[in-house]
């Protein structure tokens, strides 16, 4: 990929000369879609990013949100950081290193804010599970994430895995990180003062990852796995762990004025963005950068995306102390230049190779005005299939089956903060500093957004909020990773526009600000574009760290809060796993009228003393949710009307929940005027699941369900 002719003309006009080779490469990378968001930025103003708990919103390495004080809704003194990023193209070319370095990058974004990483969440998307290449990518990505996360000691506590044919030529790897800090420790990515030194800390610079930003801004070619391998970075988690602890020591002593992780476009990207945010400049001597390969030229030093590196702004009097701390952790440390009030200037062995206005470099890329095309509404074509066969197919589908094979490879308890781990509706991390439980949910739903981008994205936001409320927490803030295909295709850009608007609308309705995020476009290959995929990582807060379980107790009544789905034609089975399994189609279901009231009420009821268990109803419908609640020690006997059996079992409208309770009346009173409450049945002590659907009965037990839901582990172990 080279600088487009129109962009080159703009650069020549600004510089009043031809750019040097290093400048042209710098503009090519920083003006790429991956860095400049040229096709997506015009849409992102739709997101509401403000709120009383928002300390720093979009635009920094990570967002900063204040947790409420225990017993109070007011913002307190304990802050969390939130960030999310994609490593999609690299994970196709090299699944292990591509995914591993995605973890490393989002962790360093957390460090940039003066925070300590306390939790990770990963949302992964692959082609059909029965495809050998998809399984190869899946296994490599999970291994890369587990290796890196486990080595650095940050627990992976939440996430999602989806399989869909349209990811066959382009998987998605979206990783979120939550960190912990406070007002005194807070650092930003904005340079503070001319005369301060720029210090590069971490691993030595090599040639790996050259052109990674521009590589991520193109469709994947058929030979990408071989031809694009040099653009994939190679990670070293042990160096990252040292960097985490060194960063903590530097923050403890208040030695950092500003910081930036070296990610896309390497040193050139990090250092220029840092000074551009403050309308300042820099002077950097590239030969001062500590290197691990001989004979590196200026462009390679400037743009290499070698991992485990940070750029710090440091007051001159503190440089020696910074070096002392960094060398104690056996990391490299180079004073490479200083902040100035002029241009962004880089020299190499006495020759000026870059001399540009930093703000123009970072913000001067022209935005794209692209045409959109709306998707056609799907026709209703419902399958005619035996109810028990449908139940077995949906419960055992890789999309709805247990993901234990994935998360058992992650150390989700390291750091001794995990109160509720993966496999539940949402994880809960104990933030003892604020006496708060932090609920974390992350994911999207490609079946939904492939059928209906706008409504599907609204549903993704509501489902994540429902997951959090099911643990008794109230949604606080979210970050998103917006994944799309080639935006130059009107139908693809129309779908992408739909997920932006849908996510923005529902998050605003739920009073949950989108405080940051990432955009990944050109996820397109010879297999075609991916479904528009709006990964949302949402957090919520609650007093204390306890939460109702997902599994039922052996005694208590079971109620459904929300629509039962009696009329498929009116409510819509579109986007359901049921239709995906049997090649049907339908319109997407309408969402509840009062989503905010539903979420708030569910959070309150979940923490009520009469509540025994709570589980959201979404992917796979009631069939999957009921199956997931049964254990060897506790079963369920449930009755459904049977007016429309398939709809009642497999309808996937989000904003619904199953609640096991000692007092059905308490639940009815709480949701009066908010959502319907239907008593479905009661728990048993035999571990069996019996579902009467009109005059038909589905009978199974916890052992059989466990075997059905072991689809992924059985195939890969």
XYZ file of C-alpha atoms in Angstrom, residues 38-440:
403
model
C -11.323 8.096 7.369
C -14.529 6.220 6.582
C -15.861 5.826 10.117
C -15.058 9.076 11.904
C -17.903 10.978 10.204
C -20.302 8.461 11.813
C -18.845 8.278 15.315
C -20.374 11.556 16.505
C -23.581 9.535 16.926
C -22.194 8.135 20.194
C -22.912 9.858 23.484
C -19.627 9.732 25.392
C -20.434 12.038 28.298
C -21.716 11.291 31.776
C -21.171 12.282 35.374
C -18.808 9.328 35.911
C -16.778 9.896 32.717
C -13.355 11.360 33.509
C -11.696 10.905 30.093
C -13.665 9.891 27.021
C -12.674 8.966 23.456
C -9.353 10.076 21.989
C -6.820 8.856 24.542
C -5.143 5.453 24.736
C -7.969 4.335 27.050
C -11.048 5.882 28.628
C -11.259 6.660 32.346
C -14.443 6.237 34.384
C -15.017 6.970 38.075
C -16.646 4.195 40.087
C -19.514 5.246 42.353
C -18.820 5.270 46.072
C -20.221 2.295 47.935
C -23.886 2.910 48.802
C -23.975 6.028 46.603
C -24.498 6.760 42.893
C -22.093 9.725 42.978
C -18.682 9.404 41.324
C -15.962 8.402 43.776
C -12.172 8.619 43.891
C -11.447 5.197 42.384
C -11.107 5.113 38.611
C -11.198 2.313 36.086
C -9.776 2.497 32.592
C -11.461 0.853 29.608
C -10.014 0.080 26.208
C -10.653 -2.284 23.318
C -8.813 -3.076 20.113
C -8.876 -5.460 17.181
C -6.114 -7.655 15.823
C -8.063 -9.157 12.957
C -5.768 -9.287 9.944
C -2.686 -10.332 11.973
C -4.667 -13.168 13.557
C -5.530 -14.575 10.131
C -1.916 -14.503 8.981
C -0.441 -15.796 12.269
C -3.188 -16.726 14.745
C -0.912 -17.251 17.761
C 1.216 -14.100 17.512
C -1.580 -12.023 15.996
C -3.885 -12.672 18.945
C -1.131 -12.539 21.574
C 0.085 -9.111 20.483
C -3.504 -7.858 20.482
C -3.587 -8.620 24.206
C -0.236 -6.933 24.724
C -1.304 -3.787 22.886
C -4.509 -3.201 24.829
C -2.692 -3.813 28.114
C -0.125 -1.146 27.232
C -2.950 1.259 26.373
C -4.026 0.731 29.979
C -0.518 1.459 31.256
C -0.511 4.719 29.285
C -3.200 6.076 31.617
C -1.235 5.304 34.778
C -3.462 2.291 35.466
C -2.753 -1.297 36.476
C -4.520 -3.928 34.309
C -6.974 -6.057 36.318
C -9.110 -7.874 33.726
C -9.308 -8.883 30.060
C -12.276 -9.832 27.887
C -12.015 -11.318 24.403
C -14.663 -11.610 21.708
C -13.694 -13.955 18.885
C -15.336 -14.654 15.528
C -14.485 -17.465 13.098
C -15.833 -19.284 10.058
C -18.025 -22.374 10.415
C -16.779 -24.676 13.168
C -16.770 -27.758 10.927
C -14.226 -26.125 8.600
C -10.645 -27.305 9.276
C -9.066 -23.920 8.580
C -11.492 -22.201 10.950
C -10.571 -24.682 13.677
C -6.870 -24.066 13.025
C -7.366 -20.317 13.427
C -9.592 -20.806 16.483
C -7.074 -23.019 18.282
C -4.164 -20.702 17.460
C -5.959 -17.552 18.590
C -7.086 -19.062 21.893
C -3.577 -20.375 22.521
C -2.079 -16.953 21.782
C -4.484 -15.144 24.108
C -4.065 -17.649 26.919
C -0.273 -17.713 26.635
C 0.127 -13.940 26.709
C -2.550 -13.221 29.321
C -1.426 -16.001 31.639
C 2.231 -14.968 31.422
C 1.541 -11.331 32.309
C -0.789 -12.268 35.164
C -3.944 -10.485 33.979
C -7.106 -12.618 34.218
C -9.296 -13.155 31.151
C -12.739 -13.174 32.777
C -15.304 -12.524 30.038
C -15.891 -12.650 26.303
C -17.688 -14.503 23.532
C -17.083 -16.878 20.633
C -19.180 -16.944 17.450
C -18.973 -19.023 14.293
C -20.420 -17.759 11.016
C -19.634 -18.641 7.409
C -18.845 -15.012 6.521
C -15.777 -14.991 8.795
C -14.203 -17.823 6.799
C -11.618 -15.604 5.083
C -11.280 -13.016 7.855
C -11.621 -13.897 11.552
C -12.040 -11.194 14.173
C -10.087 -10.933 17.417
C -11.387 -8.141 19.666
C -9.762 -7.747 23.082
C -10.807 -5.393 25.898
C -8.875 -4.483 29.044
C -9.977 -2.910 32.322
C -7.432 -1.167 34.533
C -7.440 0.457 37.955
C -6.141 3.894 38.936
C -7.147 7.070 40.764
C -6.951 10.835 40.306
C -3.448 11.137 41.766
C -2.004 8.451 39.510
C -3.780 9.483 36.303
C -1.599 10.014 33.229
C -2.746 10.992 29.735
C -1.319 10.747 26.214
C -1.111 14.533 25.787
C 2.361 16.111 25.967
C 2.694 18.724 28.695
C 5.694 21.007 28.273
C 8.369 21.921 25.683
C 11.791 20.954 26.969
C 10.643 17.711 28.557
C 12.506 14.631 27.389
C 11.052 11.774 25.343
C 12.153 8.433 26.753
C 11.646 5.118 24.972
C 11.275 2.211 27.405
C 10.961 -1.526 26.804
C 12.111 -4.041 24.239
C 14.659 -3.193 21.584
C 13.343 -2.178 18.172
C 13.538 -4.668 15.318
C 12.004 -4.917 11.882
C 8.877 -6.850 12.852
C 5.448 -5.389 12.169
C 6.614 -2.964 9.493
C 3.608 -1.456 7.745
C 1.150 -3.060 10.143
C -1.223 -0.093 10.101
C -1.489 0.019 6.326
C -1.746 -3.801 6.180
C -4.796 -3.572 8.465
C -6.399 -1.067 6.077
C -6.679 -3.372 3.070
C -8.735 -6.439 2.185
C -6.976 -9.716 2.957
C -5.501 -11.236 -0.196
C -5.651 -14.942 -0.976
C -1.913 -15.297 -0.245
C -1.989 -13.154 2.913
C -0.864 -15.996 5.186
C 2.513 -16.081 3.457
C 2.979 -12.677 1.849
C 1.872 -10.514 4.811
C 3.645 -12.383 7.612
C 6.335 -9.657 8.007
C 3.549 -7.206 8.949
C 2.646 -9.312 12.014
C 4.371 -8.440 15.257
C 5.944 -10.998 17.602
C 5.205 -10.613 21.295
C 7.211 -11.284 24.455
C 4.833 -11.522 27.433
C 7.653 -11.759 29.960
C 8.991 -8.393 28.790
C 5.415 -7.072 28.996
C 5.144 -8.211 32.617
C 8.350 -6.351 33.434
C 6.981 -3.302 31.620
C 3.753 -3.457 33.654
C 5.678 -3.449 36.929
C 8.161 -0.803 35.772
C 5.276 1.434 34.698
C 3.683 0.978 38.111
C 6.905 2.033 39.825
C 7.257 5.096 37.589
C 3.666 6.140 38.285
C 4.142 5.560 42.017
C 6.941 8.136 42.029
C 5.068 10.576 39.752
C 7.843 10.485 37.147
C 5.683 10.427 34.010
C 4.212 13.592 32.464
C 2.499 11.783 29.579
C 2.699 8.357 27.990
C 1.843 6.528 24.815
C 1.994 2.882 23.866
C 3.920 2.068 20.700
C 1.279 0.336 18.598
C 0.178 1.122 15.054
C 2.898 3.003 13.139
C 5.367 2.359 15.957
C 7.507 5.166 17.344
C 6.356 7.575 14.643
C 2.710 7.052 15.531
C 3.117 7.210 19.305
C 5.451 10.207 19.522
C 3.699 12.335 16.890
C 0.237 11.683 18.344
C 1.446 12.559 21.833
C 2.660 16.022 20.833
C -0.105 16.653 18.280
C -2.778 16.392 20.983
C -1.156 19.373 22.718
C -0.429 21.292 19.485
C 3.280 20.901 20.178
C 6.200 19.371 18.322
C 9.194 17.141 18.988
C 12.785 16.628 17.975
C 13.859 12.976 17.869
C 17.263 11.486 17.067
C 16.390 8.081 15.642
C 19.863 6.586 16.043
C 19.400 6.893 19.832
C 16.648 4.237 19.758
C 17.918 0.945 21.229
C 17.816 -1.623 18.438
C 18.067 -5.399 18.221
C 18.884 -5.672 14.507
C 21.876 -4.210 12.667
C 21.799 -1.588 9.937
C 18.241 -0.408 10.491
C 17.384 2.693 8.491
C 15.365 5.712 9.603
C 12.060 4.509 8.195
C 12.395 1.102 9.824
C 13.192 2.617 13.223
C 10.328 5.057 12.887
C 7.611 2.619 11.780
C 8.529 -0.827 13.114
C 5.796 -2.162 15.395
C 8.057 -4.155 17.699
C 6.133 -4.948 20.846
C 6.456 -4.154 24.555
C 7.549 -0.523 24.129
C 6.334 2.729 25.689
C 7.134 6.368 24.966
C 7.233 8.574 28.072
C 7.442 12.334 28.474
C 9.747 12.991 31.435
C 10.995 16.187 33.064
C 14.771 16.554 32.545
C 15.525 16.318 36.277
C 13.721 12.967 36.474
C 15.409 11.203 33.561
C 18.143 9.580 35.654
C 15.609 8.208 38.152
C 13.468 6.840 35.310
C 16.506 5.115 33.824
C 17.432 3.670 37.229
C 13.954 2.170 37.742
C 13.685 0.839 34.190
C 17.107 -0.809 34.276
C 16.151 -2.437 37.599
C 13.500 -4.309 35.605
C 16.059 -5.260 32.939
C 14.344 -3.213 30.236
C 15.875 -0.992 27.599
C 15.815 2.785 28.103
C 16.757 5.456 25.543
C 16.424 9.229 25.756
C 15.491 9.800 22.124
C 14.613 13.501 22.033
C 12.444 16.185 23.548
C 9.132 17.996 23.271
C 9.320 21.306 21.383
C 6.956 24.082 20.364
C 7.813 23.663 16.682
C 7.398 20.949 14.064
C 7.666 17.203 14.512
C 11.260 16.610 13.455
C 13.212 13.358 13.225
C 16.893 13.145 12.364
C 19.045 10.145 11.573
C 22.812 10.333 11.789
C 22.692 14.108 11.407
C 20.254 14.178 8.471
C 16.703 15.494 8.850
C 14.357 12.762 7.587
C 11.037 14.129 8.919
C 10.009 17.769 9.375
C 6.229 18.199 9.450
C 3.512 19.836 11.499
C 2.467 17.208 14.058
C -1.189 18.212 14.021
C -1.357 17.958 10.231
C 0.289 14.548 10.404
C -2.187 13.293 12.986
C -5.399 15.077 11.975
C -4.938 16.196 8.372
C -6.222 13.113 6.575
C -9.329 13.937 4.523
C -12.482 12.059 5.533
C -14.313 9.819 3.066
C -17.888 10.540 2.009
C -19.133 7.133 0.925
C -22.500 5.992 -0.463
C -24.667 3.575 1.513
C -27.207 0.980 0.496
C -29.815 -0.475 2.850
C -30.274 -4.216 3.177
C -33.529 -5.768 2.039
C -35.874 -7.170 4.697
C -35.661 -10.971 4.767
C -38.687 -12.982 3.723
C -40.367 -15.292 6.210
C -39.444 -18.902 5.476
C -39.816 -20.988 8.627
C -38.535 -24.567 8.697
C -40.767 -27.572 9.339
C -38.727 -29.662 11.770
C -39.349 -32.006 14.683
C -39.278 -30.076 17.965
C -36.919 -32.473 19.760
C -34.534 -32.520 16.792
C -34.564 -28.721 16.796
C -33.890 -28.618 20.545
C -30.910 -30.972 20.181
C -29.485 -29.040 17.212
C -29.742 -25.623 18.842
C -28.441 -26.687 22.273
C -25.448 -28.474 20.714
C -24.607 -25.749 18.166
C -21.038 -24.410 18.567
C -22.530 -20.916 18.893
C -24.673 -21.781 21.922
C -22.639 -24.699 23.314
C -20.312 -24.413 26.296
C -17.164 -22.334 25.764
C -15.400 -24.080 28.639
C -12.739 -25.421 26.242
C -11.790 -21.792 25.646
C -11.865 -20.251 29.087
C -10.348 -23.181 30.966
C -7.109 -22.302 29.140
C -7.200 -18.822 30.664
C -6.063 -18.132 34.212
C -9.156 -16.190 35.231
C -8.387 -16.126 38.958
C -4.903 -14.595 38.956
C -4.915 -11.289 40.831
C -7.456 -12.611 43.406
C -10.181 -10.209 42.287
C -12.442 -12.568 40.311
C -15.692 -13.122 42.190
C -17.688 -14.460 39.223
C -15.650 -15.928 36.381
C -16.262 -16.821 32.735
C -19.201 -19.036 31.777
C -21.780 -16.821 33.481
C -23.850 -13.962 32.056
C -21.202 -11.484 33.210
C -17.989 -11.647 35.204
C -17.571 -9.754 38.471
C -14.253 -8.304 39.589
C -13.824 -7.151 43.170
C -12.650 -3.534 43.342
C -11.980 -3.507 47.070
C -10.592 -0.001 46.898
C -14.161 1.238 46.316
C -16.043 -1.694 47.915
C -17.631 -2.232 44.508
C -18.182 -5.236 42.312
C -17.399 -4.492 38.675
C -19.516 -6.553 36.265
C -18.054 -7.105 32.779
